[in-house]
Short mmCIF file of N, CA, C and O in Angstrom, two decimals:
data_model
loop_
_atom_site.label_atom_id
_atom_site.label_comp_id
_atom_site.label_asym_id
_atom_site.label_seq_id
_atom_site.Cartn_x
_atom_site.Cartn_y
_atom_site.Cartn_z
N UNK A 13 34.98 9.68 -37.79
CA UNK A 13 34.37 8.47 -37.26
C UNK A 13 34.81 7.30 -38.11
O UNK A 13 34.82 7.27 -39.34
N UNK A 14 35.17 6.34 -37.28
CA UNK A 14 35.84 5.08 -38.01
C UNK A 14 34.58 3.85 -38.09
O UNK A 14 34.13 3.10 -38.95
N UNK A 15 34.37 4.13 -36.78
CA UNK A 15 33.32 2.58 -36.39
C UNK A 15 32.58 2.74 -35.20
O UNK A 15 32.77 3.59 -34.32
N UNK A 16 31.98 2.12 -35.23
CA UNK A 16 30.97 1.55 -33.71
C UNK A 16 31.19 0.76 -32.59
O UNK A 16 31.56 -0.35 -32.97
N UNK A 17 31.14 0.82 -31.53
CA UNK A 17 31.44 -0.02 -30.64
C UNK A 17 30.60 -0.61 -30.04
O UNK A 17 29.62 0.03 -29.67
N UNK A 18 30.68 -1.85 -29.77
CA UNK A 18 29.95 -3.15 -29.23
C UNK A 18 29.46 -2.33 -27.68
O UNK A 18 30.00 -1.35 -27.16
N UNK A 19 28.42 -3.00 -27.26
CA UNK A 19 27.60 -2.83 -26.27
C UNK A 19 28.37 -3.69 -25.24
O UNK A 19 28.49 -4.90 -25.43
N UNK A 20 28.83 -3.14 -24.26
CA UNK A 20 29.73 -4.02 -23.03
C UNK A 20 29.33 -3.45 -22.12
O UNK A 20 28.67 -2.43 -22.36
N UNK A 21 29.51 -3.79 -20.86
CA UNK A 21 29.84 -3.12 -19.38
C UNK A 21 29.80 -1.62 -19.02
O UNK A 21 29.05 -0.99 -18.28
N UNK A 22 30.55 -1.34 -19.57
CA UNK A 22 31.01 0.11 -19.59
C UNK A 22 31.84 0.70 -21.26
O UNK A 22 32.26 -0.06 -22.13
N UNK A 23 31.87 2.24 -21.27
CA UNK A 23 31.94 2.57 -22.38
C UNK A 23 33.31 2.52 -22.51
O UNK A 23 33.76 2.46 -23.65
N UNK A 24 34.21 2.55 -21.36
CA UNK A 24 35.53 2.37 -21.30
C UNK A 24 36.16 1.33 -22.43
O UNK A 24 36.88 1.39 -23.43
N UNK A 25 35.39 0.25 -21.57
CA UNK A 25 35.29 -1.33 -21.88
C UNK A 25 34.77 -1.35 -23.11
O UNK A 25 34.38 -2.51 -23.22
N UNK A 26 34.47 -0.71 -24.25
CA UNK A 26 33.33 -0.90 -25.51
C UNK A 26 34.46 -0.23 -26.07
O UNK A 26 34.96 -0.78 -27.05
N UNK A 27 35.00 0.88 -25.64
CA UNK A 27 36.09 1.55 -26.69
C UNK A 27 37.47 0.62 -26.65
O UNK A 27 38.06 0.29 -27.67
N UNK A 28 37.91 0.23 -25.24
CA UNK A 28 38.86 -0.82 -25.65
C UNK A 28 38.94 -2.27 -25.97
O UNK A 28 39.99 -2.90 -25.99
N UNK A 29 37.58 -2.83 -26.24
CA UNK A 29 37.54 -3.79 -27.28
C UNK A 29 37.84 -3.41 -28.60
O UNK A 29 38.64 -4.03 -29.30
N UNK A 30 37.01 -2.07 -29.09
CA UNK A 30 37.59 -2.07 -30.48
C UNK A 30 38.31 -1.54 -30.62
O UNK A 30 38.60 -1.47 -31.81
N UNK A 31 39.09 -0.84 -29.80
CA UNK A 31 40.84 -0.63 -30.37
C UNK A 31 41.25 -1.89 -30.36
O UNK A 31 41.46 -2.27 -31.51
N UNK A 32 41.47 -2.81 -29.43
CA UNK A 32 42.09 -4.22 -29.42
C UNK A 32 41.65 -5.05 -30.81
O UNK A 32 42.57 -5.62 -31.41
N UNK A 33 40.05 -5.17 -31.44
CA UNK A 33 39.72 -5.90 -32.18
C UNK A 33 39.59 -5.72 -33.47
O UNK A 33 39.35 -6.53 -34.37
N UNK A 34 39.86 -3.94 -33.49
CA UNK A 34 39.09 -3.30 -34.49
C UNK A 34 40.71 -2.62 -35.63
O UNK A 34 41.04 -2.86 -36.79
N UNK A 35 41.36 -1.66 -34.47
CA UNK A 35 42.01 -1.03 -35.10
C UNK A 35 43.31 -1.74 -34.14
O UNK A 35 44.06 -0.90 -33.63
N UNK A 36 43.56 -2.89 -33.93
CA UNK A 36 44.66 -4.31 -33.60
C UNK A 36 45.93 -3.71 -32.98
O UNK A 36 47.08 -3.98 -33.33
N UNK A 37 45.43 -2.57 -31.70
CA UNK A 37 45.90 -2.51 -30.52
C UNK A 37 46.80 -0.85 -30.68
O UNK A 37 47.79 -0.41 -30.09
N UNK A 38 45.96 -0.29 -31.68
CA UNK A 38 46.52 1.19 -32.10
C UNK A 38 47.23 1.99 -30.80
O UNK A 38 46.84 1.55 -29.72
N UNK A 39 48.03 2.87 -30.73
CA UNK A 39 48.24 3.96 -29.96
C UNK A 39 48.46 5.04 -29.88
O UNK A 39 49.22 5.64 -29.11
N UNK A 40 47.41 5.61 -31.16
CA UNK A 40 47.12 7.06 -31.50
C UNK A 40 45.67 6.97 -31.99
O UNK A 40 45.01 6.28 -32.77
N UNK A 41 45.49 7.98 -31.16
CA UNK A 41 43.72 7.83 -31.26
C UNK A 41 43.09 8.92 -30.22
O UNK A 41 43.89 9.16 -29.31
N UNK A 42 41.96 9.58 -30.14
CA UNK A 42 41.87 10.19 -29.23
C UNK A 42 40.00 10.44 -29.39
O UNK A 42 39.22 10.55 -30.34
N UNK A 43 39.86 10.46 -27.74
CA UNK A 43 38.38 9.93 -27.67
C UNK A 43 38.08 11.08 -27.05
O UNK A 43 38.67 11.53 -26.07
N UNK A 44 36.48 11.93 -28.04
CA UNK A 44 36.07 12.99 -27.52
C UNK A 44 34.44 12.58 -26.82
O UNK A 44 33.78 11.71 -27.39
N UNK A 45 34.03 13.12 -25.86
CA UNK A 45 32.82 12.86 -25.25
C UNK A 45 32.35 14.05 -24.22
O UNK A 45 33.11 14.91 -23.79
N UNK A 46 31.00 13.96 -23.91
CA UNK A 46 30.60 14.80 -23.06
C UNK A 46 30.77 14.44 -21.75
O UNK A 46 30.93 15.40 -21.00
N UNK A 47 30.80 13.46 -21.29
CA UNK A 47 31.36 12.27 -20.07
C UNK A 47 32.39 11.77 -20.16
O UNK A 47 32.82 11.60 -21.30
N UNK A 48 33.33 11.25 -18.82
CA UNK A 48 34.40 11.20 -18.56
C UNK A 48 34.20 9.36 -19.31
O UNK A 48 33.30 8.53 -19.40
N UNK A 49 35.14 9.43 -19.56
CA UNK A 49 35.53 7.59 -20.25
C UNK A 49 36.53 7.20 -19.12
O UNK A 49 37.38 8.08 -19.01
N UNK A 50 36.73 6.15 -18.22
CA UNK A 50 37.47 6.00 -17.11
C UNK A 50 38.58 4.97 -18.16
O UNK A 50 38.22 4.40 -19.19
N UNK A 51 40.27 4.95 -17.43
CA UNK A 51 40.95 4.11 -18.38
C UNK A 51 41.30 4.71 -19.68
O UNK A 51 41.48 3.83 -20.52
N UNK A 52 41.49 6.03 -20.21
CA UNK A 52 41.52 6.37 -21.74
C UNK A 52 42.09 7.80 -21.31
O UNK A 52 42.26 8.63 -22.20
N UNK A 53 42.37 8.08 -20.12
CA UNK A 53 42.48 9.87 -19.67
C UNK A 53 43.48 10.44 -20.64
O UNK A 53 43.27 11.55 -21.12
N UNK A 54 44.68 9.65 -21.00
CA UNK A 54 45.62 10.23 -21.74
C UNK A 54 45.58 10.48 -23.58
O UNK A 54 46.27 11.06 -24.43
N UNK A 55 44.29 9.63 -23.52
CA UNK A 55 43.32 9.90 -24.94
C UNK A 55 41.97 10.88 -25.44
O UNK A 55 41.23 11.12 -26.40
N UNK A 56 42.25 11.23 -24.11
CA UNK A 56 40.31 11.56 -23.99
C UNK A 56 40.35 13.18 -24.09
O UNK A 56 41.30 13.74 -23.55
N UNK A 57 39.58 13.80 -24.61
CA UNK A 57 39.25 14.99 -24.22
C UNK A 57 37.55 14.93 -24.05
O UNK A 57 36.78 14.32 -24.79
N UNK A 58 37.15 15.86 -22.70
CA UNK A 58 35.92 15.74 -22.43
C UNK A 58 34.84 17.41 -22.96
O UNK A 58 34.80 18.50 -22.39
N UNK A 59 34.10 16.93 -24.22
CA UNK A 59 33.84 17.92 -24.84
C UNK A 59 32.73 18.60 -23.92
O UNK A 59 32.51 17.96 -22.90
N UNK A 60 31.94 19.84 -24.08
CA UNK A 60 30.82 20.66 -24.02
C UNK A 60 29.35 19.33 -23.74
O UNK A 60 29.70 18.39 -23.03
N UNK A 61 28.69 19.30 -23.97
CA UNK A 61 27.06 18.30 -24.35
C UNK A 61 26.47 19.71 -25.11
O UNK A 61 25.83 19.60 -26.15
N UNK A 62 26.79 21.28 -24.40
CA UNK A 62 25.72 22.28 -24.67
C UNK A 62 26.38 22.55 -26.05
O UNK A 62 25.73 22.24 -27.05
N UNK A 63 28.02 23.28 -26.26
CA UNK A 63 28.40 24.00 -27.15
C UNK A 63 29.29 22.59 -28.33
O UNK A 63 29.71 22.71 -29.48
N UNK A 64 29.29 21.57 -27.55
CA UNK A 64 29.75 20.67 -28.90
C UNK A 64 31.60 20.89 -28.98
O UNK A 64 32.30 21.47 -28.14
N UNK A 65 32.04 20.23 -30.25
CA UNK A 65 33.58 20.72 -29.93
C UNK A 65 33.83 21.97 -30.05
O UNK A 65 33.30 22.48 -31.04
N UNK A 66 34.70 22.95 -29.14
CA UNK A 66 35.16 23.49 -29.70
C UNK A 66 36.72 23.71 -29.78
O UNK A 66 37.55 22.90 -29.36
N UNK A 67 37.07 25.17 -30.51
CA UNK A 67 38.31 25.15 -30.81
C UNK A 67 39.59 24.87 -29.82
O UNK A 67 40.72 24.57 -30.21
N UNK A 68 39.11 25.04 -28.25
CA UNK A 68 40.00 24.32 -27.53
C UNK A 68 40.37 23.17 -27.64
O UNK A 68 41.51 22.77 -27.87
N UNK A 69 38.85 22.18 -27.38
CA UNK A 69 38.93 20.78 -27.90
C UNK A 69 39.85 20.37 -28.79
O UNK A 69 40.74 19.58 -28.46
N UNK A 70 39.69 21.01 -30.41
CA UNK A 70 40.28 20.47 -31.28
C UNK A 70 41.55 20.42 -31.24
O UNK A 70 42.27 19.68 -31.92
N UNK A 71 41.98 21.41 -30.22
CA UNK A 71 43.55 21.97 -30.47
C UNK A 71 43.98 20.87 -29.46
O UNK A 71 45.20 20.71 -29.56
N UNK A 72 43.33 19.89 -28.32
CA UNK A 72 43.62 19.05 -27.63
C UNK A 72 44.11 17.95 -28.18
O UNK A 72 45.12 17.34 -27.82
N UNK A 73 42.98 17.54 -29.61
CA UNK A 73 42.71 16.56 -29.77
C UNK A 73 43.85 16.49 -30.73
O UNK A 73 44.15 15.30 -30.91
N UNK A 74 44.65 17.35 -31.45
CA UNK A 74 45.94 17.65 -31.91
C UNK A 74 46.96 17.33 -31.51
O UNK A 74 47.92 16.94 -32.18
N UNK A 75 46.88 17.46 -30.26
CA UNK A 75 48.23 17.86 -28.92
C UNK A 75 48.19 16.44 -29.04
O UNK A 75 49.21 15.94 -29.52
N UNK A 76 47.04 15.48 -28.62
CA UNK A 76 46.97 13.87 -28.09
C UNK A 76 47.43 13.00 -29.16
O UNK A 76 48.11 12.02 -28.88
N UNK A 77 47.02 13.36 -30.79
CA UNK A 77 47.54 12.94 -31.71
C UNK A 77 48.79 13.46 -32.31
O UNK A 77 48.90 13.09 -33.48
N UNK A 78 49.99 14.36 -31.78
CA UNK A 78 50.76 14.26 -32.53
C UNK A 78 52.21 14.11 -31.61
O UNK A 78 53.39 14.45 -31.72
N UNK A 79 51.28 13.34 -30.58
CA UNK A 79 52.67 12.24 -29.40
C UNK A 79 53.09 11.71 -30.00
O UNK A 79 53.97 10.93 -29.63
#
């Protein structure tokens, strides 16, 4: 965890303000959640809510960061 994101519209919209403001327009990064984030698909992996990450996940979240 790096930071927090501002309260906007949508969570889409809250995560790409602070890539734009935060980490000044990065393009490695990868966003895990229990809900779909619309706009981020090629970043996103959509985790469990019940079982949390697991080792699939992580191995995603690998794959997305080492484009």
């Amino acid at each position: 965890l790096i930071g927090v994101t501002s309260v906007l519209e949508t969570r889409g919209s809250e995560i790409q303000h602070y890539l734009n403001d935060v980490l000044y327009n990065t393009k490695e990064y990868a966003i895990l959640d229990d809900n779909h984030i619309a706009g981020h698909n090629n970043h996103f992996v959509k985790t469990n809510g019940y079982y949390g990450l697991t080792r699939d996940d992580a191995n995603e979240v690998i794959k997305i960061l080492s484009c």
